Phi, psi and omega in degrees: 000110157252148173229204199288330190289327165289352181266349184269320151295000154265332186288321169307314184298324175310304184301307187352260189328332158291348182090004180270158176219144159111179170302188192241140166323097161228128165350118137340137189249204186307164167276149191278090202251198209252053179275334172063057190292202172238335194312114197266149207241172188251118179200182181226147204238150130235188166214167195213154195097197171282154162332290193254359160291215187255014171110250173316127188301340139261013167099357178251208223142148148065245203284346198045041149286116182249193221340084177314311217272336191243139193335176313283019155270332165048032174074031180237040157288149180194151176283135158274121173296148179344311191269015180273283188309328192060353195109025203083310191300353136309327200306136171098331151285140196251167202209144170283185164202142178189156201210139149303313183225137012271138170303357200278303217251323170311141160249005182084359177268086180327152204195127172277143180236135188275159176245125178236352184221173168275111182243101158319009211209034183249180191235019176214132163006325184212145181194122165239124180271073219283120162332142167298329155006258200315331191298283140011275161342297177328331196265174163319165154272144206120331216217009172298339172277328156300316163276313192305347204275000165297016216349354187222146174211152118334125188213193208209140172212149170209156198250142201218162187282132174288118177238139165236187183333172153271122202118314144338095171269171143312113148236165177250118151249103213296115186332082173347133180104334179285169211191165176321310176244023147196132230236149156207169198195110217251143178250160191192152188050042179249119171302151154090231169325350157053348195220160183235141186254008231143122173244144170214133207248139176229130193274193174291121194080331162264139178286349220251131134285149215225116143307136205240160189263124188281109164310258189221091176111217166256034188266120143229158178230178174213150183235127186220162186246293219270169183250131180280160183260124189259200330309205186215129140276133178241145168255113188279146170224139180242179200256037139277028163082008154284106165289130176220158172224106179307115157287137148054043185298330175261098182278184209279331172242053176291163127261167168291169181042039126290143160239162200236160157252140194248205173220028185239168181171089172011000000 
């Protein structure tokens, strides 16, 4: 079995002999957008975690999505490198992925993935630090244990539109910690371009949208002197530049570390 700590420590030992220490540097290559070319890209995967799980020991990442491991990701996630992740502004974007050598064990066949955590560590221009799941996924059947013991393998990705169940809205979850004069809110399940670039709040009574702050991951807050008045309507920009608005998504006696469903979806 490797996981992230055993893959980093071969890349480290790998470096040893160069006079290098730590991963090896490698430039980022452009950020990935949401053109939906066909074209397949070059990046190299590991994985971390359990074999067949879903990447973190607790089932989030990153991105402050949590149980990652159960529909609908269902444990077919991976950390991204900068132009993957962007900075949190990935989160929630899909990516086919498939791999070729060793031919013994790839079966050649794409197979999609949520980028839901971060990976620090990379080691190619693109780099998906993959679930064990997902890693897996890749393989002949049969032969997933087998691919996973490359721990570093080369692979091929082009970013594909995100689908989920028929029924599946946008949801929202209002954070620990949030208080009248401070809202914070994980979007979560946004179908189609999967990642939101722009968050927006509309309080009770009011025409004025309010731009909301990308916190970390797939958090936004919005921050006040005055205590805000529920319910709240949020507006999403996802990132080709399509809006949609959860009316009253929140209601007027939300709570925190709550979640809400809206009835909207890309």
């Amino acid at each position: 079995m490797m996981g992230k700590i055993a893959v980093v420590a071969m890349v480290v030992a790998a470096m040893i002999g160069g006079g290098s220490c730590g991963p090896p540097k490698v430039p980022p290559g452009p950020n990935i957008t949401a053109t939906y070319t066909t074209k397949w890209l070059p990046a190299r995967a590991t994985w971390y975690g359990k074999p067949t799980g879903a990447g973190p020991d607790d089932n989030g990442g990153a991105c402050g999505i949590k149980e990652v491991n159960l529909p609908p990701y269902s444990g077919m996630t991976s950390c991204g490198n900068d132009p993957i992740f962007k900075d949190g502004r990935g989160c929630g974007s899909c990516f086919e992925v498939r791999c070729q050598k060793p031919a013994d064990a790839c079966s050649q066949n794409p197979v999609t993935v949520f980028i839901t955590d971060m990976n620090y560590e990379p080691i190619s221009a693109y780099h998906f630090d993959l679930s064990g799941k997902a890693f897996g996924a890749m393989a002949k059947p049969g032969k997933e244990q087998a691919l996973r013991n490359n721990g570093i393998i080369d692979m091929e990705f082009r970013r594909v539109r995100c689908k989920y169940p028929a029924g599946q809205k946008i949801n929202f979850h209002v954070e620990k910690g949030s208080n009248p004069n401070y809202l914070a809110v994980l979007v979560k399940f946004v179908a189609d371009d999967g990642d939101i670039v722009q968050m927006d709040l509309q309080e009770k009574g009011s025409q004025e949208w309010k731009p909301m702050k990308e916190s970390w991951g797939a958090i936004w807050r919005y921050d006040c002197a005055k205590p805000l008045k529920g319910p709240f309507s949020l507006r999403v920009t996802s990132e080709s530049g399509k809006k949609l608005v959860a009316k009253d998504v929140i209601p007027a006696n939300w709570k925190p570390d709550t979640f809400y469903k809206s009835n909207v979806q890309f």
